[in-house]
Short mmCIF file of C-alpha atoms (C1' of nucleotides) in Angstrom, two decimals:
data_model
loop_
_atom_site.label_atom_id
_atom_site.label_comp_id
_atom_site.label_asym_id
_atom_site.label_seq_id
_atom_site.Cartn_x
_atom_site.Cartn_y
_atom_site.Cartn_z
CA MET A 216 -136.74 -119.23 51.70
CA GLY A 217 -135.82 -115.93 53.19
CA ARG A 218 -137.89 -112.95 53.76
CA ALA A 219 -138.81 -110.98 50.70
CA PRO A 220 -136.88 -107.76 50.35
CA CYS A 221 -138.68 -104.69 51.52
CA CYS A 222 -138.70 -103.38 48.03
CA ASP A 223 -137.58 -104.33 44.62
CA LYS A 224 -133.96 -103.33 44.52
CA VAL A 225 -133.60 -103.69 40.80
CA GLY A 226 -133.03 -100.33 39.26
CA LEU A 227 -133.05 -98.54 42.55
CA LYS A 228 -130.35 -96.12 43.44
CA ARG A 229 -128.24 -96.63 46.48
CA GLY A 230 -125.60 -94.72 48.33
CA ARG A 231 -125.39 -91.06 48.99
CA TRP A 232 -128.33 -88.87 48.28
CA THR A 233 -127.96 -86.00 45.89
CA SER A 234 -129.36 -82.58 46.59
CA ASP A 235 -131.85 -83.12 43.79
CA GLU A 236 -133.16 -86.23 45.42
CA ASP A 237 -133.35 -84.44 48.73
CA GLU A 238 -135.37 -81.70 47.16
CA ILE A 239 -137.79 -84.12 45.60
CA LEU A 240 -138.26 -85.91 48.86
CA ILE A 241 -138.76 -82.73 50.81
CA LYS A 242 -141.29 -81.35 48.39
CA TYR A 243 -143.20 -84.57 48.37
CA ILE A 244 -143.38 -84.78 52.13
CA GLN A 245 -144.32 -81.14 52.37
CA ALA A 246 -147.23 -81.87 50.09
CA ASN A 247 -148.23 -85.25 51.39
CA GLY A 248 -146.80 -85.67 54.81
CA GLU A 249 -144.75 -88.49 56.17
CA GLY A 250 -145.69 -92.10 56.00
CA SER A 251 -146.48 -94.65 53.34
CA TRP A 252 -142.81 -95.01 52.79
CA ARG A 253 -143.18 -97.98 50.58
CA SER A 254 -145.18 -96.13 48.03
CA LEU A 255 -143.48 -92.81 48.54
CA PRO A 256 -140.55 -93.23 46.16
CA LYS A 257 -142.79 -94.33 43.36
CA ASN A 258 -145.23 -91.51 43.94
CA ALA A 259 -142.48 -88.97 44.37
CA GLY A 260 -140.55 -90.17 41.39
CA LEU A 261 -137.53 -91.27 43.31
CA LEU A 262 -135.49 -94.26 42.37
CA ARG A 263 -135.00 -95.16 45.98
CA CYS A 264 -136.20 -97.75 48.36
CA GLY A 265 -138.91 -96.57 50.72
CA LYS A 266 -136.72 -97.39 53.62
CA SER A 267 -133.99 -95.27 52.24
CA CYS A 268 -136.39 -92.37 51.86
CA ARG A 269 -137.58 -92.73 55.37
CA LEU A 270 -134.07 -92.86 56.70
CA ARG A 271 -133.00 -89.87 54.70
CA TRP A 272 -135.93 -87.88 55.91
CA ILE A 273 -135.74 -88.85 59.54
CA ASN A 274 -132.02 -88.62 59.90
CA TYR A 275 -131.25 -85.73 57.70
CA LEU A 276 -133.99 -83.69 56.10
CA ARG A 277 -136.51 -83.16 58.83
CA SER A 278 -136.90 -79.53 59.72
CA ASP A 279 -136.75 -80.09 63.42
CA LEU A 280 -133.33 -81.58 63.42
CA LYS A 281 -130.76 -79.82 65.46
CA ARG A 282 -127.64 -79.09 63.56
CA GLY A 283 -124.22 -79.00 65.01
CA ASN A 284 -122.18 -80.90 67.48
CA ILE A 285 -123.57 -82.62 70.49
CA SER A 286 -123.35 -80.27 73.40
CA SER A 287 -121.90 -81.28 76.72
CA GLU A 288 -125.38 -81.17 78.20
CA GLU A 289 -126.68 -83.44 75.51
CA GLU A 290 -123.73 -85.71 75.97
CA GLU A 291 -124.42 -85.95 79.64
CA THR A 292 -128.02 -86.75 78.93
CA ILE A 293 -127.02 -89.44 76.50
CA ILE A 294 -124.71 -90.99 79.03
CA LYS A 295 -127.28 -90.99 81.75
CA LEU A 296 -130.06 -92.26 79.56
CA HIS A 297 -127.85 -94.94 78.15
CA SER A 298 -126.99 -96.12 81.60
CA SER A 299 -130.65 -96.74 82.21
CA MET A 300 -131.86 -97.77 78.84
CA GLY A 301 -128.93 -99.41 77.19
CA ASN A 302 -128.81 -99.24 73.43
CA ARG A 303 -132.36 -98.03 73.01
CA TRP A 304 -131.24 -95.29 70.73
CA SER A 305 -134.65 -94.24 69.59
CA LEU A 306 -135.82 -93.94 73.16
CA ILE A 307 -132.78 -91.94 74.08
CA ALA A 308 -133.25 -89.78 71.02
CA SER A 309 -136.81 -89.06 72.04
CA HIS A 310 -135.42 -87.20 75.01
CA LEU A 311 -133.08 -85.14 72.90
CA PRO A 312 -135.03 -82.89 70.57
CA GLY A 313 -133.55 -82.51 67.17
CA ARG A 314 -131.33 -85.50 67.56
CA THR A 315 -131.89 -88.77 65.82
CA ASP A 316 -131.31 -92.24 67.06
CA ASN A 317 -128.74 -92.73 64.36
CA GLU A 318 -126.89 -89.63 65.37
CA ILE A 319 -126.83 -90.62 69.00
CA LYS A 320 -125.81 -94.12 68.17
CA ASN A 321 -122.97 -92.86 66.04
CA TYR A 322 -121.93 -90.39 68.65
CA TRP A 323 -121.94 -93.07 71.26
CA ASN A 324 -119.92 -95.46 69.21
CA SER A 325 -117.41 -92.93 68.00
CA HIS A 326 -117.03 -90.78 71.09
CA LEU A 327 -118.42 -92.13 74.28
CA SER A 328 -117.83 -95.83 74.12
CA ARG A 329 -114.18 -95.21 73.49
CA ARG A 330 -113.84 -92.49 76.04
CA ILE A 331 -115.61 -94.48 78.66
CA PRO A 332 -114.48 -98.03 78.06
CA SER A 333 -116.39 -99.43 80.99
CA PHE A 334 -119.54 -98.93 79.00
CA ARG A 335 -118.41 -101.70 76.77
CA ARG A 336 -118.49 -104.25 79.49
CA SER A 337 -120.85 -106.97 78.75
CA SER A 338 -123.83 -107.54 80.92
CA SER A 339 -122.14 -110.57 82.35
CA GLU A 340 -119.58 -108.37 83.93
CA THR A 341 -119.97 -105.87 86.66
CA LEU A 342 -122.53 -103.18 86.56
CA PRO A 343 -121.81 -100.22 84.41
CA MET A 344 -120.92 -97.05 86.10
CA VAL A 345 -121.83 -93.77 84.62
CA MET A 346 -118.91 -91.50 84.64
CA ASP A 347 -118.90 -87.82 84.35
CA SER A 348 -117.37 -87.94 80.97
CA SER A 349 -116.45 -84.34 81.11
CA LYS A 350 -114.12 -85.26 83.89
CA ALA A 351 -112.88 -88.48 82.46
CA ASP A 352 -109.43 -87.44 81.60
CA ILE A 353 -108.99 -90.02 78.94
CA PRO A 354 -108.00 -88.40 75.72
CA PRO A 355 -109.28 -90.01 72.59
CA LYS A 356 -106.63 -91.99 70.91
CA ARG A 357 -107.00 -90.06 67.80
CA LYS A 358 -104.19 -90.19 65.43
CA GLY A 359 -105.52 -89.39 62.07
CA GLY A 360 -109.15 -88.75 61.75
CA ARG A 361 -111.28 -85.88 60.71
CA THR A 362 -113.28 -83.10 62.10
CA SER A 363 -116.96 -83.19 62.53
CA ARG A 364 -118.69 -83.58 59.28
CA TRP A 365 -121.06 -80.83 60.21
CA ALA A 366 -118.17 -78.54 60.71
CA MET A 367 -117.02 -79.34 57.24
CA LYS A 368 -120.33 -78.88 55.50
CA LYS A 369 -119.87 -75.29 54.64
CA ASN A 370 -121.26 -75.60 51.19
CA LYS A 371 -124.01 -78.01 51.86
CA THR A 372 -127.51 -76.79 51.28
CA TYR A 373 -130.10 -77.35 53.88
CA TYR A 374 -133.71 -76.71 53.46
CA ILE A 375 -135.86 -74.64 55.70
CA GLN A 376 -139.20 -76.32 55.76
CA LYS A 377 -141.68 -74.09 57.41
CA ASP A 378 -144.74 -75.84 56.17
CA VAL A 379 -143.84 -79.42 56.58
CA PRO A 380 -146.57 -81.03 58.60
CA LYS A 381 -145.39 -82.34 61.89
CA ILE A 382 -146.50 -85.86 61.79
CA LYS A 383 -145.12 -87.10 64.98
CA PRO A 384 -143.57 -84.60 67.31
CA LYS A 385 -141.04 -85.96 69.64
CA ASP A 386 -141.24 -85.63 73.35
CA SER A 387 -139.40 -82.85 74.95
CA PRO A 388 -136.15 -84.06 76.41
CA LEU A 389 -136.77 -82.29 79.61
CA THR A 390 -140.12 -83.81 80.11
CA PRO A 391 -139.43 -87.47 80.10
CA ASN A 392 -142.02 -89.80 81.27
CA ILE A 393 -140.25 -90.56 84.47
CA GLU A 394 -142.32 -93.49 85.46
CA GLU A 395 -142.06 -95.04 82.08
CA VAL A 396 -138.35 -94.64 82.12
CA LEU A 397 -137.99 -96.00 85.58
CA LEU A 398 -140.02 -99.03 84.84
CA LEU A 399 -137.90 -99.91 81.93
CA PRO A 400 -135.66 -102.84 82.48
CA THR A 401 -132.05 -101.91 82.49
CA PRO A 402 -130.29 -104.52 80.46
CA ASP A 403 -126.93 -103.37 81.54
CA LEU A 404 -127.88 -103.94 85.11
CA GLU A 405 -129.24 -107.37 84.77
CA GLN A 406 -126.38 -108.95 86.55
CA GLU A 407 -126.65 -109.17 90.25
CA THR A 408 -123.19 -108.75 91.43
CA PHE A 409 -123.13 -110.51 94.65
CA SER A 410 -124.65 -113.63 95.90
CA SER A 411 -128.19 -113.44 97.01
CA THR A 412 -127.99 -114.97 100.38
CA THR A 413 -130.97 -113.19 101.75
CA LYS A 414 -134.49 -114.41 101.83
CA ASP A 415 -136.05 -111.04 101.60
CA ASP A 416 -135.67 -108.25 99.17
CA SER A 417 -135.46 -105.71 101.86
CA MET A 418 -133.44 -105.32 104.96
CA VAL A 419 -133.49 -102.74 107.65
CA LEU A 420 -130.15 -102.07 109.15
CA ASP A 421 -130.90 -99.91 112.06
CA PRO A 422 -132.29 -101.54 115.17
CA LYS A 423 -133.20 -98.17 116.58
CA VAL A 424 -135.87 -97.61 114.05
CA ASN A 425 -139.28 -97.53 115.59
CA ASP A 426 -141.99 -99.95 114.75
CA ASN A 427 -143.75 -97.69 112.35
CA GLU A 428 -140.61 -96.98 110.51
CA ARG A 429 -139.65 -100.58 110.52
CA GLU A 430 -142.98 -101.45 109.07
CA SER A 431 -142.59 -98.86 106.40
CA LEU A 432 -139.14 -99.96 105.59
CA ALA A 433 -140.16 -103.52 105.45
CA LEU A 434 -142.45 -102.55 102.65
CA CYS A 435 -139.54 -101.44 100.60
CA SER A 436 -139.49 -104.21 98.15
CA ASP A 437 -137.83 -103.94 94.83
CA GLU A 438 -141.01 -103.50 92.90
CA ALA A 439 -142.82 -101.07 95.09
CA TRP A 440 -141.16 -98.98 97.65
CA LYS A 441 -143.57 -97.33 99.89
CA CYS A 442 -142.42 -95.58 102.98
CA GLU A 443 -145.24 -93.30 103.82
CA ASN A 444 -143.77 -92.03 107.06
CA GLN A 445 -140.71 -90.84 105.32
CA ARG A 446 -142.70 -89.64 102.36
CA LEU A 447 -140.80 -91.89 100.05
CA TYR A 448 -142.72 -93.36 97.24
CA ALA A 449 -142.07 -96.05 94.82
CA SER A 450 -142.05 -95.74 91.13
CA GLY A 451 -145.34 -96.64 89.65
CA GLU A 452 -147.28 -94.47 92.01
CA LYS A 453 -148.59 -91.18 90.85
CA LYS A 454 -146.83 -89.31 93.57
CA THR A 455 -143.56 -90.85 92.73
CA GLU A 456 -140.74 -88.46 93.18
CA THR A 457 -138.04 -89.77 91.05
CA LEU A 458 -134.67 -88.30 91.02
CA GLY A 459 -131.23 -88.87 89.89
CA PRO A 460 -128.06 -89.03 91.83
CA HIS A 461 -127.01 -85.58 90.89
CA ASP A 462 -127.99 -82.34 92.22
CA HIS A 463 -128.61 -80.92 88.81
CA ASP A 464 -127.49 -77.45 89.66
CA ASP A 465 -124.31 -78.82 90.89
CA GLN A 466 -122.61 -80.86 88.29
CA GLU A 467 -120.20 -82.02 90.84
CA GLY A 468 -122.84 -84.54 91.58
CA ILE A 469 -124.24 -85.47 94.88
CA ASP A 470 -121.12 -84.57 96.65
CA GLY A 471 -121.77 -81.77 99.04
CA GLY A 472 -125.45 -81.58 98.44
CA VAL A 473 -127.67 -84.54 98.67
CA PHE A 474 -124.75 -86.64 99.51
CA ASP A 475 -123.98 -84.67 102.61
CA ASP A 476 -127.55 -84.99 103.65
CA ILE A 477 -127.40 -88.67 103.23
CA VAL A 478 -124.22 -88.97 105.14
CA ASP A 479 -125.26 -86.58 107.85
CA ASN A 480 -128.71 -87.85 108.27
CA VAL A 481 -128.35 -91.44 107.52
CA LEU A 482 -124.97 -92.60 108.51
CA LEU A 483 -124.12 -90.09 111.14
CA ASP A 484 -127.49 -89.34 112.57
CA PRO A 485 -128.13 -91.72 115.41
CA ASP A 486 -131.79 -91.71 114.54
CA GLY A 487 -131.13 -92.41 110.95
CA VAL A 488 -131.70 -95.59 109.16
CA LEU A 489 -129.69 -97.25 106.53
CA ALA A 490 -131.33 -99.89 104.51
CA LEU A 491 -130.02 -102.21 101.92
CA THR A 492 -132.57 -103.13 99.41
CA LYS A 493 -132.31 -105.64 96.71
CA GLY A 494 -133.46 -103.90 93.63
CA ARG A 495 -134.89 -105.35 90.53
CA GLU A 496 -131.59 -105.73 88.82
CA SER A 497 -129.14 -104.79 91.44
CA TYR A 498 -128.73 -104.07 95.06
CA ASP A 499 -129.48 -100.62 96.15
CA ILE A 500 -128.47 -98.59 99.05
CA ILE A 501 -131.17 -96.53 100.56
CA GLY A 502 -130.83 -94.09 103.36
CA PHE A 503 -133.39 -92.49 105.57
CA SER A 504 -133.29 -89.96 108.31
CA ASP A 505 -135.79 -89.00 110.94
CA GLY A 506 -137.98 -87.21 108.46
CA ASN A 507 -136.60 -83.72 108.65
CA ASP A 508 -134.04 -83.81 105.97
CA SER A 509 -133.59 -87.06 104.36
CA GLY A 510 -133.21 -88.87 101.17
CA PHE A 511 -132.02 -92.08 99.89
CA MET A 512 -130.04 -93.26 97.07
CA SER A 513 -129.69 -96.41 95.20
CA SER A 514 -127.84 -97.72 92.27
CA ASP A 515 -131.05 -98.08 90.37
CA LYS A 516 -133.31 -95.36 91.57
CA MET A 517 -133.12 -92.36 93.68
CA VAL A 518 -135.89 -90.82 95.59
CA ALA A 519 -135.85 -87.78 97.77
CA THR A 520 -138.22 -86.47 100.29
CA GLU A 521 -140.27 -83.39 99.75
CA ASP A 522 -137.91 -81.49 102.00
CA LEU A 523 -135.06 -82.08 99.69
CA GLN A 524 -137.13 -81.25 96.70
CA GLU A 525 -138.29 -78.03 98.24
CA SER A 526 -134.74 -77.10 98.99
CA GLY A 527 -134.11 -77.28 95.29
CA GLN A 528 -131.71 -80.13 95.51
CA PHE A 529 -133.96 -82.24 93.45
CA SER A 530 -136.33 -81.70 90.69
CA SER A 531 -139.35 -83.67 91.39
CA ASN A 532 -141.54 -84.01 88.44
CA GLY A 533 -141.46 -84.72 84.81
CA ASP A 534 -143.06 -81.47 83.82
CA SER A 535 -140.30 -79.19 84.84
CA GLY A 536 -137.61 -81.28 86.23
CA GLU A 537 -134.74 -83.10 84.85
CA TRP A 538 -133.81 -86.49 85.92
CA TYR A 539 -130.88 -88.70 85.93
CA SER A 540 -130.36 -92.30 85.67
CA CYS A 541 -129.87 -93.51 89.11
CA SER A 542 -127.41 -96.07 88.09
CA SER A 543 -125.11 -93.16 87.73
CA ILE A 544 -125.06 -92.76 91.42
CA THR A 545 -121.35 -92.99 91.54
CA SER A 546 -120.72 -90.36 88.99
CA GLY A 547 -120.83 -87.57 91.46
CA PHE A 548 -117.78 -88.75 93.21
CA ASP A 549 -116.03 -90.25 90.40
CA ASP A 550 -113.19 -88.88 88.42
CA GLY A 551 -113.13 -91.41 85.71
CA VAL A 552 -113.46 -94.92 84.66
CA GLU A 553 -110.79 -96.37 86.81
CA ARG A 554 -112.07 -94.58 89.81
CA GLY A 555 -115.54 -95.78 89.00
CA ASN A 556 -114.43 -99.35 88.83
CA GLU A 557 -112.59 -98.89 92.03
CA ILE A 558 -115.67 -97.53 93.71
CA TRP A 559 -117.72 -100.33 92.42
CA ASP A 560 -115.25 -102.83 93.74
CA GLU A 561 -115.38 -101.12 97.07
CA LYS A 562 -119.12 -101.16 96.97
CA GLU A 563 -119.15 -104.83 96.22
CA LYS A 564 -116.72 -105.57 98.97
CA MET A 565 -118.58 -103.50 101.45
CA LEU A 566 -121.95 -104.97 100.64
CA SER A 567 -120.56 -108.45 100.59
CA SER A 568 -119.03 -108.01 103.97
CA LEU A 569 -122.33 -106.71 105.23
CA TRP A 570 -124.20 -109.66 103.87
CA GLU A 571 -121.77 -112.06 105.33
CA SER A 572 -121.56 -110.50 108.75
CA ASP A 573 -123.12 -111.96 111.84
CA ASN A 574 -125.02 -108.85 112.72
CA TRP A 575 -128.22 -109.87 111.07
CA GLU A 576 -131.19 -110.42 113.28
CA GLY A 577 -133.77 -111.78 110.96
CA ASP A 578 -134.26 -109.09 108.40
CA SER A 579 -132.65 -106.44 110.50
CA TYR A 580 -129.08 -105.53 110.74
CA ASN A 581 -127.84 -104.47 114.10
CA LEU A 582 -125.83 -101.37 113.51
CA SER A 583 -124.90 -101.11 117.15
CA GLU A 584 -122.98 -104.31 116.73
CA ILE A 585 -121.25 -103.19 113.65
CA ASP A 586 -117.55 -103.41 113.97
CA SER A 587 -115.59 -100.27 113.55
CA ASP A 588 -113.83 -101.51 110.47
CA THR A 589 -117.07 -102.15 108.67
CA HIS A 590 -118.49 -98.87 109.83
CA ASP A 591 -115.40 -97.05 108.72
CA ALA A 592 -115.49 -98.86 105.42
CA MET A 593 -119.09 -97.85 104.87
CA VAL A 594 -118.42 -94.25 105.71
CA ALA A 595 -115.26 -94.20 103.67
CA TRP A 596 -117.01 -95.66 100.71
CA LEU A 597 -119.87 -93.22 100.88
CA LEU A 598 -117.50 -90.38 101.35
CA SER A 599 -115.26 -91.49 98.57
"C1'" DA B 78 -96.76 -85.13 47.37
"C1'" DA B 79 -98.10 -89.62 48.28
"C1'" DT B 80 -99.49 -92.98 51.29
"C1'" DC B 81 -101.38 -94.81 55.42
"C1'" DA B 82 -104.18 -95.34 59.34
"C1'" DA B 83 -107.76 -93.49 62.08
"C1'" DT B 84 -112.13 -91.58 62.43
"C1'" DT B 85 -116.79 -90.06 61.40
"C1'" DC B 86 -121.28 -90.74 60.02
"C1'" DA B 87 -124.70 -91.45 56.20
"C1'" DA B 88 -126.68 -95.24 54.58
"C1'" DC B 89 -127.70 -100.07 54.38
"C1'" DC B 90 -129.33 -104.43 56.25
"C1'" DG B 91 -131.96 -107.78 58.69
"C1'" DC B 92 -135.14 -108.51 62.11
"C1'" DG B 93 -139.19 -108.07 65.02
"C1'" DG B 94 -143.57 -106.05 66.23
"C1'" DG B 95 -147.98 -104.54 65.19
"C1'" DG B 96 -151.70 -103.97 62.12
"C1'" DT B 97 -154.47 -105.65 58.33
"C1'" DT B 98 -156.42 -108.96 55.28
"C1'" DA C 1 -154.99 -118.58 62.82
"C1'" DA C 2 -152.08 -117.63 59.21
"C1'" DA C 3 -150.10 -114.84 55.86
"C1'" DC C 4 -148.82 -110.60 54.49
"C1'" DC C 5 -147.47 -105.78 54.77
"C1'" DC C 6 -145.41 -101.85 56.71
"C1'" DC C 7 -142.71 -99.50 59.88
"C1'" DG C 8 -139.15 -98.75 63.12
"C1'" DC C 9 -135.14 -100.24 65.48
"C1'" DG C 10 -130.37 -101.51 66.32
"C1'" DG C 11 -126.18 -103.33 64.29
"C1'" DT C 12 -123.03 -102.88 60.66
"C1'" DT C 13 -120.71 -101.15 56.57
"C1'" DG C 14 -117.99 -98.42 53.77
"C1'" DA C 15 -117.19 -93.86 51.56
"C1'" DA C 16 -115.28 -89.66 52.77
"C1'" DT C 17 -112.10 -87.16 55.14
"C1'" DT C 18 -108.46 -86.12 58.16
"C1'" DG C 19 -103.75 -85.80 60.33
"C1'" DA C 20 -99.49 -88.27 60.63
"C1'" DT C 21 -95.69 -90.22 58.48
#
DNA sequence: AATCAATTCAACCGCGGGGTT
DNA sequence: AAACCCCGCGGTTGAATTGAT
C-alpha cells in the first residue's frame, strides 16, 4: 500500500491559481503567518491542497520575491553555486535573495543547462567546468519560443504586503556561510579523474622547500590544510580564508591578477613551491611562494594569503566578501565549453604525466629534474 | 490565418527527513 | 521503536505563449 496522499484531493482545485485565490491566501497569511500548511486551506477557505498553497506562497506571492529577469550577476552566482552544490536549488536560492528554488531550477534548466552543455555531464564523466557563461558564445537554439513570462505580465496584479510577518528570512546572498558551503560535498566532483597511484594525499613538488615549509606542506591533506608558515588555512578553521578562483573585481577571472601571482611566485619563482594535493573529490593544484605574495589555487578550493587579501584581490570573509566556487577555477581563462573541456583534458594529461614521471622522491617531486617538456606543459597549461 | 515546434515556468508529484505521539 | 504527520526538496509535467513556416 502506498503512502497516503498529503491531502484529500477530492473536491480540491488544481491548476493555475486565480487572483481571488491569491488574495485569500495572502490575507490569511498576513493575519496568521506562514506554516500549518495542511490546515491552512481549510481555515482560509481555499479549495486547495496545503502543498499547493505553500508552493503558491513561496514561489509567487511572498513579498520579498524579486521580480524580473535573472541578472547577469545572479546568473553568475547560480553557475558558481551550482558547480559546488549541484542541484541543491533551495541552497542556491538561499544565496539569492528574492529568488526561489523553483525559479532558479527553471532558469537553470531552460537557460543554463542548454547554454553550457558540459553541465549536463553525468558524475561518471569528467569534472564539470564552470564557464563564464557570459562569454560562452553559444547562442540558444531558439526557434520558436516566447519571451519571459514576467515581461509579458503587464496586466497581472501583484500584491504589496507590507505587514506580512517574515517567518523565515533568507540568508543574504553575499553573506554565505563559507565554511558550510565549502564543507558540502560536491556531487558533481565525485569522480576522481585520474588513477590514484599515490599513497599520500599530499605531495610537495619542490625539493628546494625548507624543512619547515615541507612540514607545513606535508600537513596539507584533503580534509585539513594547514600551512601556518604560509598563512594558509584549511576550511573548517575559524580563520579560514576561503576564496574563489576569480578576482571578483575583475570578471576576466584570475587571469592577470591572482593568476599572475601564482605563476610568478609559484612556477617562476625559484623559491616557490608547487604542490599537488589530492582533494576530497578531485585533485587540486596548490601553489605557494616564499610568503611575500602568494596564493594557491585548486579545483575544489582556493585560498589566498593575507597579502593577497589585503591587496584586494580576494575577499576574505563571509561578512563582506563574495566567494566563488573553486571548481570554477578554469573559468577565468576559459572562453567557453569547448575550451573548458580542452583545458580539462590538458589538466588531466599534465597531472597524469606528473604522476607517472620518475621524478618522485617519496612524497616529493623533484622539480629540478623536471624535463623541459613537462615544465613547458605545466606553464603552458597554467597560462592557457 | 492557421499550424507547428520550441520554449518558459507555474504547478504538481513523490520522496525523504525530522518531529511528535 | 514504530507509526504518523508535516514540511521541504528536487524532478517532472503540461498549459500558455511565442516565432517560424
